[in-house]
Each structure stands twice: as C-alpha cells, then as structure tokens.
Tab-separated table of C-alpha atoms in Angstrom:
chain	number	residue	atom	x	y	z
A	1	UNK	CA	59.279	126.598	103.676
A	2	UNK	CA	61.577	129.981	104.216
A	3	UNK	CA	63.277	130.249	107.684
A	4	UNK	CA	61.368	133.152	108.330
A	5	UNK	CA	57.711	130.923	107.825
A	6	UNK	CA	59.816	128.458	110.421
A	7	UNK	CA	60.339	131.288	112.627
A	8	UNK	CA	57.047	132.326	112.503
A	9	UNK	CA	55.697	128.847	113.234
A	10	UNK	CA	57.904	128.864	116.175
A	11	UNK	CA	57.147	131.948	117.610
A	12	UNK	CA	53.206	131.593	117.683
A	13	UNK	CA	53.487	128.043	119.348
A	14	UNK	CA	55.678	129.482	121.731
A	15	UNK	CA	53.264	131.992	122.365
A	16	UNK	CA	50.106	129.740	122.456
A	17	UNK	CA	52.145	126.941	124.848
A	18	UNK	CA	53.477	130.234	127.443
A	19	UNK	CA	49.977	131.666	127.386
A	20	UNK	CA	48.132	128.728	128.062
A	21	UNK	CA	50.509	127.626	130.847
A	22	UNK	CA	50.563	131.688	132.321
A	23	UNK	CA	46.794	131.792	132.166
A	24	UNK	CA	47.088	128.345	133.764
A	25	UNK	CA	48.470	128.590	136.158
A	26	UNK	CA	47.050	132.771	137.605
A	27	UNK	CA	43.331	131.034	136.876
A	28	UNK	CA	42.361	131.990	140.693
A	29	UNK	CA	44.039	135.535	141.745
A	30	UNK	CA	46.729	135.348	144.478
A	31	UNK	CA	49.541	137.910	145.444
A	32	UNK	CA	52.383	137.010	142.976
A	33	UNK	CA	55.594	137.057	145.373
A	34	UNK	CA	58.704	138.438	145.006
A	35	UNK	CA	60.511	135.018	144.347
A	36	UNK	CA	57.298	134.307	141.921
A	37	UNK	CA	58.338	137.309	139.813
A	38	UNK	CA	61.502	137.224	140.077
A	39	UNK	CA	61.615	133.470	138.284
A	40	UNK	CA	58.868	133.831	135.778
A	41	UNK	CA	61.170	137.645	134.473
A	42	UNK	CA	63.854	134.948	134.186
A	43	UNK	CA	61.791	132.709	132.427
A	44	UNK	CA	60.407	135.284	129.860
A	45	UNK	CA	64.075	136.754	129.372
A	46	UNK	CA	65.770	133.508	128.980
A	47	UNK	CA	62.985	132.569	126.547
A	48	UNK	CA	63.565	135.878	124.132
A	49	UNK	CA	67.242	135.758	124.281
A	50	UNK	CA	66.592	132.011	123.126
A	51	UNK	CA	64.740	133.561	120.306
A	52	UNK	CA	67.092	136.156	119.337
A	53	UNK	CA	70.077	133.560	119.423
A	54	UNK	CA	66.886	131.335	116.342
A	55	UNK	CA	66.865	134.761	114.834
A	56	UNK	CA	70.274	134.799	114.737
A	57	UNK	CA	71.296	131.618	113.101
A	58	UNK	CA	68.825	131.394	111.037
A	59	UNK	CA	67.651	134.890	109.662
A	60	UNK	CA	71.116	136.161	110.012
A	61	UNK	CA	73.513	138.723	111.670
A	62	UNK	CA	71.725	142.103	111.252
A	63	UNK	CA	68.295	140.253	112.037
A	64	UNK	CA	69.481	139.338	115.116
A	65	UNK	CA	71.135	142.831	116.495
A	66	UNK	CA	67.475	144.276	114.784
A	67	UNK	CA	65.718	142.165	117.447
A	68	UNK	CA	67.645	142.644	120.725
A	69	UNK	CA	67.640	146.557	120.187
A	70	UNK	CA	64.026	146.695	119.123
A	71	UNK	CA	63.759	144.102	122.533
A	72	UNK	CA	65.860	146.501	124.528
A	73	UNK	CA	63.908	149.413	123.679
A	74	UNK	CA	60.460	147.727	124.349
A	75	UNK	CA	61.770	146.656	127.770
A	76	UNK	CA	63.080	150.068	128.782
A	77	UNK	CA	60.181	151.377	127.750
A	78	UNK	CA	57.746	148.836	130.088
A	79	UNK	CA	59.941	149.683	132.957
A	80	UNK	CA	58.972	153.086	132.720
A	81	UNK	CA	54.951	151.960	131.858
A	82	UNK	CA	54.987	150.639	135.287
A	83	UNK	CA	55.213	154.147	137.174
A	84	UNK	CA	51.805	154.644	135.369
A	85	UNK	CA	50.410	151.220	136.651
A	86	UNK	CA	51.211	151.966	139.927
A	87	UNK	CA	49.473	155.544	139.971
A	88	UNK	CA	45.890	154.028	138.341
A	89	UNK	CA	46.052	151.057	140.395
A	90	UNK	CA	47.161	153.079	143.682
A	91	UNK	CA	43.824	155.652	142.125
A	92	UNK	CA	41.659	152.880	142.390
A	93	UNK	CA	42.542	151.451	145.424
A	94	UNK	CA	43.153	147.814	143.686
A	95	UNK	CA	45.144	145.157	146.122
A	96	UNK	CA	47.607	143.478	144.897
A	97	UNK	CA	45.533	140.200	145.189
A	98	UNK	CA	44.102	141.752	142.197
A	99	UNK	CA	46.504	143.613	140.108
A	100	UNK	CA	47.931	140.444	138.189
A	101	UNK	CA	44.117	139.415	136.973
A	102	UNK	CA	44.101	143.257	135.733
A	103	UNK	CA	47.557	143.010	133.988
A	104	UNK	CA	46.933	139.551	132.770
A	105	UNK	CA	43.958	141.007	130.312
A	106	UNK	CA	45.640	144.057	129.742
A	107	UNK	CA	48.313	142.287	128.421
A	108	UNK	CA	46.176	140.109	126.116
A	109	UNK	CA	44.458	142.782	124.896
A	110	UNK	CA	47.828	145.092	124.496
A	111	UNK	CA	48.821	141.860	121.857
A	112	UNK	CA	46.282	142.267	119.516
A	113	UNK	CA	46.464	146.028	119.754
A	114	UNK	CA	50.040	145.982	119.197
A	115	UNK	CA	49.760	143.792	115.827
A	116	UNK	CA	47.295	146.323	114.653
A	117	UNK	CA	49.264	149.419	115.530
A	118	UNK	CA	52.427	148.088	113.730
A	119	UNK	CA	50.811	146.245	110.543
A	120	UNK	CA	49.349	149.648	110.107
A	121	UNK	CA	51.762	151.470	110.841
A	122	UNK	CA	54.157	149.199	108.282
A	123	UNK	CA	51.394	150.086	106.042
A	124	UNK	CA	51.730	153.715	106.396
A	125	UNK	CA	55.752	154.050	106.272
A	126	UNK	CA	55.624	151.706	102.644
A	127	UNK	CA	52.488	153.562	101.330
A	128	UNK	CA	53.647	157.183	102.324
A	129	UNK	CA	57.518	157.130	102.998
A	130	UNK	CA	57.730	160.786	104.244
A	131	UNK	CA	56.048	159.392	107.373
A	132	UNK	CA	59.171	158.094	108.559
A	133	UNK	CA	60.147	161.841	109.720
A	134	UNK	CA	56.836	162.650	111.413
A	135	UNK	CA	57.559	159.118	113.245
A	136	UNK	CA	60.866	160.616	114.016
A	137	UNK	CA	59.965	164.078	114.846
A	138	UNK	CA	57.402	162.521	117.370
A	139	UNK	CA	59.988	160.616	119.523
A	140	UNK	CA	62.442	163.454	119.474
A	141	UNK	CA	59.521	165.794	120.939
A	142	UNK	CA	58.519	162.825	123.041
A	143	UNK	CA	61.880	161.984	124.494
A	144	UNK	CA	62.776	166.022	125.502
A	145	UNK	CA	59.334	166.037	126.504
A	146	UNK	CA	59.844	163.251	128.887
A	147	UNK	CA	63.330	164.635	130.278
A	148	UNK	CA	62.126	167.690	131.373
A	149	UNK	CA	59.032	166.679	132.692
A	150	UNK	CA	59.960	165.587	136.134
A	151	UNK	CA	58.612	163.125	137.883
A	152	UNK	CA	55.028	165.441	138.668
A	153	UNK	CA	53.362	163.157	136.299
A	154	UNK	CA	49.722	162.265	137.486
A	155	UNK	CA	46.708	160.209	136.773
A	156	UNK	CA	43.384	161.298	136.304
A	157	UNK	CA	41.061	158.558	135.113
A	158	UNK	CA	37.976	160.919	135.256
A	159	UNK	CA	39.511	162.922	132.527
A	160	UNK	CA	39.938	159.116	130.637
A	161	UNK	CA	37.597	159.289	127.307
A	162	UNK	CA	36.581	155.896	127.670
A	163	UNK	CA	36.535	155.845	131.717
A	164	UNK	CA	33.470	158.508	130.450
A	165	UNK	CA	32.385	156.385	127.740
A	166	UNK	CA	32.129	153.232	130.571
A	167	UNK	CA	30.393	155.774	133.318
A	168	UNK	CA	27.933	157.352	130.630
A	169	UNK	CA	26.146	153.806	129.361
A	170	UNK	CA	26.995	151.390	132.281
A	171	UNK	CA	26.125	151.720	135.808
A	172	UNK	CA	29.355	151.068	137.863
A	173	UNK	CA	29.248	149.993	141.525
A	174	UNK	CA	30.554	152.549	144.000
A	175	UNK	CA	32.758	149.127	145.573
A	176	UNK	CA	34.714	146.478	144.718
A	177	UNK	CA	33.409	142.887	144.732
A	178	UNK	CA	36.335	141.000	144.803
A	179	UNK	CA	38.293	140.554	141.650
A	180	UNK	CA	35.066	140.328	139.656
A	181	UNK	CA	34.682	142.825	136.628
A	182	UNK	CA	30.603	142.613	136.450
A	183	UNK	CA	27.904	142.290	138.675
A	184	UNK	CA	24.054	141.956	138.334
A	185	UNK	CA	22.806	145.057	140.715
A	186	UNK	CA	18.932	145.286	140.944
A	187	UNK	CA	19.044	142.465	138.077
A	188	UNK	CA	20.729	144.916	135.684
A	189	UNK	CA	24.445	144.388	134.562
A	190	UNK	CA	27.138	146.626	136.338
A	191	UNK	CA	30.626	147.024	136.439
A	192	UNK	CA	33.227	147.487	139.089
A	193	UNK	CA	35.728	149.776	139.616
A	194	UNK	CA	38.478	146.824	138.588
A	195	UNK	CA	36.902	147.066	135.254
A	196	UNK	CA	37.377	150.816	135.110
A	197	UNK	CA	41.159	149.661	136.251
A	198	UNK	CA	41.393	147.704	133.056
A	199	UNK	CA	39.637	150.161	131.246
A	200	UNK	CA	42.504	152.987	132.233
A	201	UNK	CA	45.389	150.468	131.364
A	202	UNK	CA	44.589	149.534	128.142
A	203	UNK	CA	43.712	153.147	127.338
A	204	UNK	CA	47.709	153.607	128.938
A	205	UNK	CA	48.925	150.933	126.216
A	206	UNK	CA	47.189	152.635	123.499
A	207	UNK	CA	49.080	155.735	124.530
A	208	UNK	CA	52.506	153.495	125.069
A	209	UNK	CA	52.380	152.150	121.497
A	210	UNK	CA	51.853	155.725	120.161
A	211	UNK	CA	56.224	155.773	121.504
A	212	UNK	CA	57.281	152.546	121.256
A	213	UNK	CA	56.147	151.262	118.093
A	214	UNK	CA	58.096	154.400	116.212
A	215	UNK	CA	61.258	153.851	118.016
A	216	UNK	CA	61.036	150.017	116.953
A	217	UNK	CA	60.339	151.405	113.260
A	218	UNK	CA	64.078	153.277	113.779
A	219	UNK	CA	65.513	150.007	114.424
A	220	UNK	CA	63.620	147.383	111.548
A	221	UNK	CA	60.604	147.816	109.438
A	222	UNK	CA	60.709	144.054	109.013
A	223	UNK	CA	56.755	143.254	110.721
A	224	UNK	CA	58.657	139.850	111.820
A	225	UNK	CA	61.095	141.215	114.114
A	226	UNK	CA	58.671	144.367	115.259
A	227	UNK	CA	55.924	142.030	116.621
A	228	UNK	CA	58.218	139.624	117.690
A	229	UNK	CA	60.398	141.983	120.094
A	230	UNK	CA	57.023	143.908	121.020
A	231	UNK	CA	55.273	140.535	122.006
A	232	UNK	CA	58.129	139.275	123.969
A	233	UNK	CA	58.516	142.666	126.089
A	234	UNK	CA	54.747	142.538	126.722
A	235	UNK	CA	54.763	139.104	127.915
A	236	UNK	CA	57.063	139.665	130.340
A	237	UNK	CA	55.587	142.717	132.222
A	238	UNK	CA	53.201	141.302	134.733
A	239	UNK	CA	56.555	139.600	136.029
A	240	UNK	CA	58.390	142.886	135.631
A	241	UNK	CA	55.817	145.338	137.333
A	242	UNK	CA	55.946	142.866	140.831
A	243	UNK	CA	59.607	142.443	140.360
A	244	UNK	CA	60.051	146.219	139.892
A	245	UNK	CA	56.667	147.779	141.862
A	246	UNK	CA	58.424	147.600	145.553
A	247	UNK	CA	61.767	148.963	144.166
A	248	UNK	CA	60.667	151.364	141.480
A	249	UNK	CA	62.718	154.236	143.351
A	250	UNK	CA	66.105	152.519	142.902
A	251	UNK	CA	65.683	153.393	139.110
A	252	UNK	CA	65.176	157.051	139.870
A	253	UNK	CA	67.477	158.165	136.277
A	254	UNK	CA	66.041	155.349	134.682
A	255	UNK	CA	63.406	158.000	132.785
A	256	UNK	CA	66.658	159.978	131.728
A	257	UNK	CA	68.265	156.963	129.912
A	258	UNK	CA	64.795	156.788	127.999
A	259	UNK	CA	64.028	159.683	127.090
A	260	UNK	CA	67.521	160.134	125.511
A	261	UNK	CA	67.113	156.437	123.723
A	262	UNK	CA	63.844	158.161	122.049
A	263	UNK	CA	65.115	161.418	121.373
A	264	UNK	CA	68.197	159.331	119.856
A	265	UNK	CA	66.159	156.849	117.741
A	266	UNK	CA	64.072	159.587	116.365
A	267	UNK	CA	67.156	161.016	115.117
A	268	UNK	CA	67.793	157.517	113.749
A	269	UNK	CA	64.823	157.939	111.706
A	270	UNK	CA	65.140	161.398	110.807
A	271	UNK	CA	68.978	160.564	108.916
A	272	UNK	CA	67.705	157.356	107.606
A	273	UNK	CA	67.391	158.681	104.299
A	274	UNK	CA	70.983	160.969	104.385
A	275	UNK	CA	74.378	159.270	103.835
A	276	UNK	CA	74.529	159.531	107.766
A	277	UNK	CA	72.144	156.848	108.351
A	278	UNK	CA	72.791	155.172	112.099
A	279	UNK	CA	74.241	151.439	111.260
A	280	UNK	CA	72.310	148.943	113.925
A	281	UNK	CA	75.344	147.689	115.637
A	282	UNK	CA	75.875	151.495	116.516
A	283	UNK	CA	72.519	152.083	118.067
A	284	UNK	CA	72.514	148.433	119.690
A	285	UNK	CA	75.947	149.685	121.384
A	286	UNK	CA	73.764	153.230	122.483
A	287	UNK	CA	70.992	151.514	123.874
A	288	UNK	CA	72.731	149.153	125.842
A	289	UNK	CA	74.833	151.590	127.101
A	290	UNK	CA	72.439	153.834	128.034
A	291	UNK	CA	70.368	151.426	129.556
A	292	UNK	CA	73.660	150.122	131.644
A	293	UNK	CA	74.769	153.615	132.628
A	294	UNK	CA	71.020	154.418	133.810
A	295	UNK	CA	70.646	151.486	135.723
A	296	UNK	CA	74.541	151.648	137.656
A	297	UNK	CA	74.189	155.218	138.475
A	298	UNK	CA	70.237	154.814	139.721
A	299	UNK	CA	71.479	152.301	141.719
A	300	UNK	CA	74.200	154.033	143.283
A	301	UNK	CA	72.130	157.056	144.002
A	302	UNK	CA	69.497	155.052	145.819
A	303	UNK	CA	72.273	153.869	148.085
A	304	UNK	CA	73.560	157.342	148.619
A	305	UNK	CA	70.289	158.589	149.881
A	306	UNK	CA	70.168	155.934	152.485
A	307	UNK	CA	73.318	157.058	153.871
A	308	UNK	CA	73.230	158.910	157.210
C-alpha cells in the first residue's frame, strides 16, 4: 500500500469520525457561542495542520508546502464567503438559533459538490491543457473584479435561478416554523423560508468553487492534496462564520489581500508553462504574507476608527 492510499485512508476516517461527532453533537439547534466557536476553529485548524505535518513526512517536502497554500487560499477565501452568509441569512430574517442547522447541510452538500467540481475539473486541465489559461485568466478578472468592487455588494435571492425553480413547483410558507425545512400545509408538502436559506447558500458555494477551485489548480493538480485542503477549509466554516460574524468589520482590507492572492495565482497559472513558472515555496511566502499584512493592518484600522 503507497503512502498516498495510507493518506487517503486516513483522511476519510478522519472525516467520517469529525462528522459524525459535529453532527453529533448540533443534532438539536442551539446558538453556537463565542467560546463554542472559538474552540471547535481550534479544533479544525489544529486537526489540518496535523495533516499537513502526515503530508509532510510522508508524501514529501513540496506536497506539504502544496497543501498549506492550497489550505491558505481556501481559508481566505471562506472568510470572505461569510460576508455573503450574513447578507442571505440577514435577507431572510434567520436567527442565529438557526443558522448552524443551515450551514451544517450546506456544508455537507458543498463536500460532494466540491469533489465533483475538482475531479472534473482535473479532468478538463489533463484532457485539454490550454484550459489552464482560461482558469487563469478567470481569477485575474475575478481578483481586479473583486478589488474594485467595493463593499456595495448585495443579495437578491429573488433573482436566485433555483430560489425560482423552488417558488415555481413548491408552495413555500410565507413564515418560519422553527428550524424545520418542510411542512404539510392543507395536507400538501411545503417548504419554509429556511429551506429557501439553504437553497441560496449552496447556490453561493456553487458560485465560490467557480474561484477557489482554479486558484487551488495554480498551486497542485494532484486531486489528493486539492480535495484534501478544500475539505478541511469547508469543515471548518460553521466555526469560522460565528467566530468571525460579530467581528467581520475588523477585517475591513481583508477583501484587498484576496483579491490580489487571485489576481496573483492566476498569474501563477498563466506562466506555468514559460521558464518563469512561480516555484511553490514562492507563492506559499505571498500568500502568507498577504494574508498577514491584511489581517495586521485591518486590525489596526478598526482600532483607529474607534478613536475619538
């Protein structure tokens, strides 16, 4: 058996055991805490820098840097996910008893749509190479796109295709019913507007993968790594979005720092067939310090504005 099959192996137990125990334990929906959050981020951190130190010793040096910058980038990119969570769940009036029951299938569903998004799109960059620089001319538009668009950016679920789709052959209630996604109304089968909540953020992640999946791609093509980092980011968000939703503002040039590591990862993609192709230890060192730079100077700024 390779190290990668062992790696594999260890990676969906790991997965099964954390899902079981998540899904657990959030059975009956409760307001997750700040302390709540805040331990189970640590958890989910701890658990893929664990991995990434496996990856390390036993797939190797380059493996290893290919999986925290692919990690990095999937993490960034969440962070910035959850301004859009808060705008469809502030849309549809959802409490927060009920957000993590939303996120929780949102995030199970994201999984499987992540796997197929990157097996594909693995499929697509071996089968027809020269999609590499459409890959890489999408996250450079995407990432100037991003740092000139402000931060006007709204949601509109009545615009959604599927929010249609959902209001055009299912009757949905005009009220919530507690965190329950159907109902039986006149003895036919309804939804509720939570449903059309999880409808909107799935639809969102569709949309998110259409980014981050590429800018993995710049990193590794190796599926392994790709779904690995991906699944561990994902796992991870419910935690994130309460650890992050009440101090979203203090990472005001957050979006900068991101839409630069796309723009920058595109360009990764677009050399990686010229004798100035980006070495990985090079774009780890970016990313990171990026990422650092964004977060310091956010933080400062937010401390600045509360100055007299």
């Amino acid at each position: 058996m390779s190290n990668q099959t062992l790696m594999w192996l260890a990676f969906n137990i790991l997965v099964v055991i954390m899902l079981a125990i998540d899904l657990g334990l959030n059975r009956k929906s409760h307001e997750v805490s700040f302390r709540e959050s805040l331990v189970w981020s640590g958890i989910w951190i701890s658990l893929a820098l664990l991995f990434n130190a496996g990856i390390y010793h036993y797939l190797g040096h380059t493996k290893g840097l290919e999986f925290l910058a692919g990690y990095l980038i999937e993490k960034s990119l969440s962070v910035d996910n959850l301004f859009v969570f808060i705008m469809i769940f502030s849309y549809f009036n959802v409490a927060r008893l009920h957000q993590p029951k939303i996120l929780k299938w949102g995030i199970i569903g994201a999984l499987v749509m992540r796997a197929i998004f990157i097996f594909a799109g693995i499929e697509l960059l071996e089968t027809f190479h020269w999609m590499i620089y459409v890959f890489g001319g999408i996250l450079v538009f995407t990432g100037i796109r991003m740092a000139f668009s402000g931060d006007g950016e709204q949601v509109d679920p009545e615009k959604n295709p599927l929010v249609k789709l959902v209001r055009r052959f299912v009757s949905v209630t005009k009220k919530g019913h507690g965190d329950r996604f159907f109902i039986k109304k006149c003895g036919v089968r309804a939804v509720t507007p939570l449903f059309l909540t999880l409808v909107m953020v799935e639809s969102s992640d569709v949309i998110f993968a259409l980014d981050s999946i590429p800018a993995v791609f710049a990193v590794t093509r190796d599926p392994f790594i790709v779904y690995t980092s991906n699944v561990f980011a994902i796992m991870g968000l419910r935690a994130l979005y309460f650890l992050l939703s009440n101090m979203i503002g203090m990472f005001a040039h957050l979006k900068l720092g991101i839409s630069f590591i796309l723009a920058f990862v595109g360009v990764k993609m677009l050399l990686a067939d010229t004798r100035f192709e980006i070495p990985i230890h090079f774009s780890l060192g970016v990313i990171f310090g990026v990422l650092t730079v964004s977060i310091i100077s956010s933080i400062i700024a937010a401390r600045l504005r509360k100055q007299p």
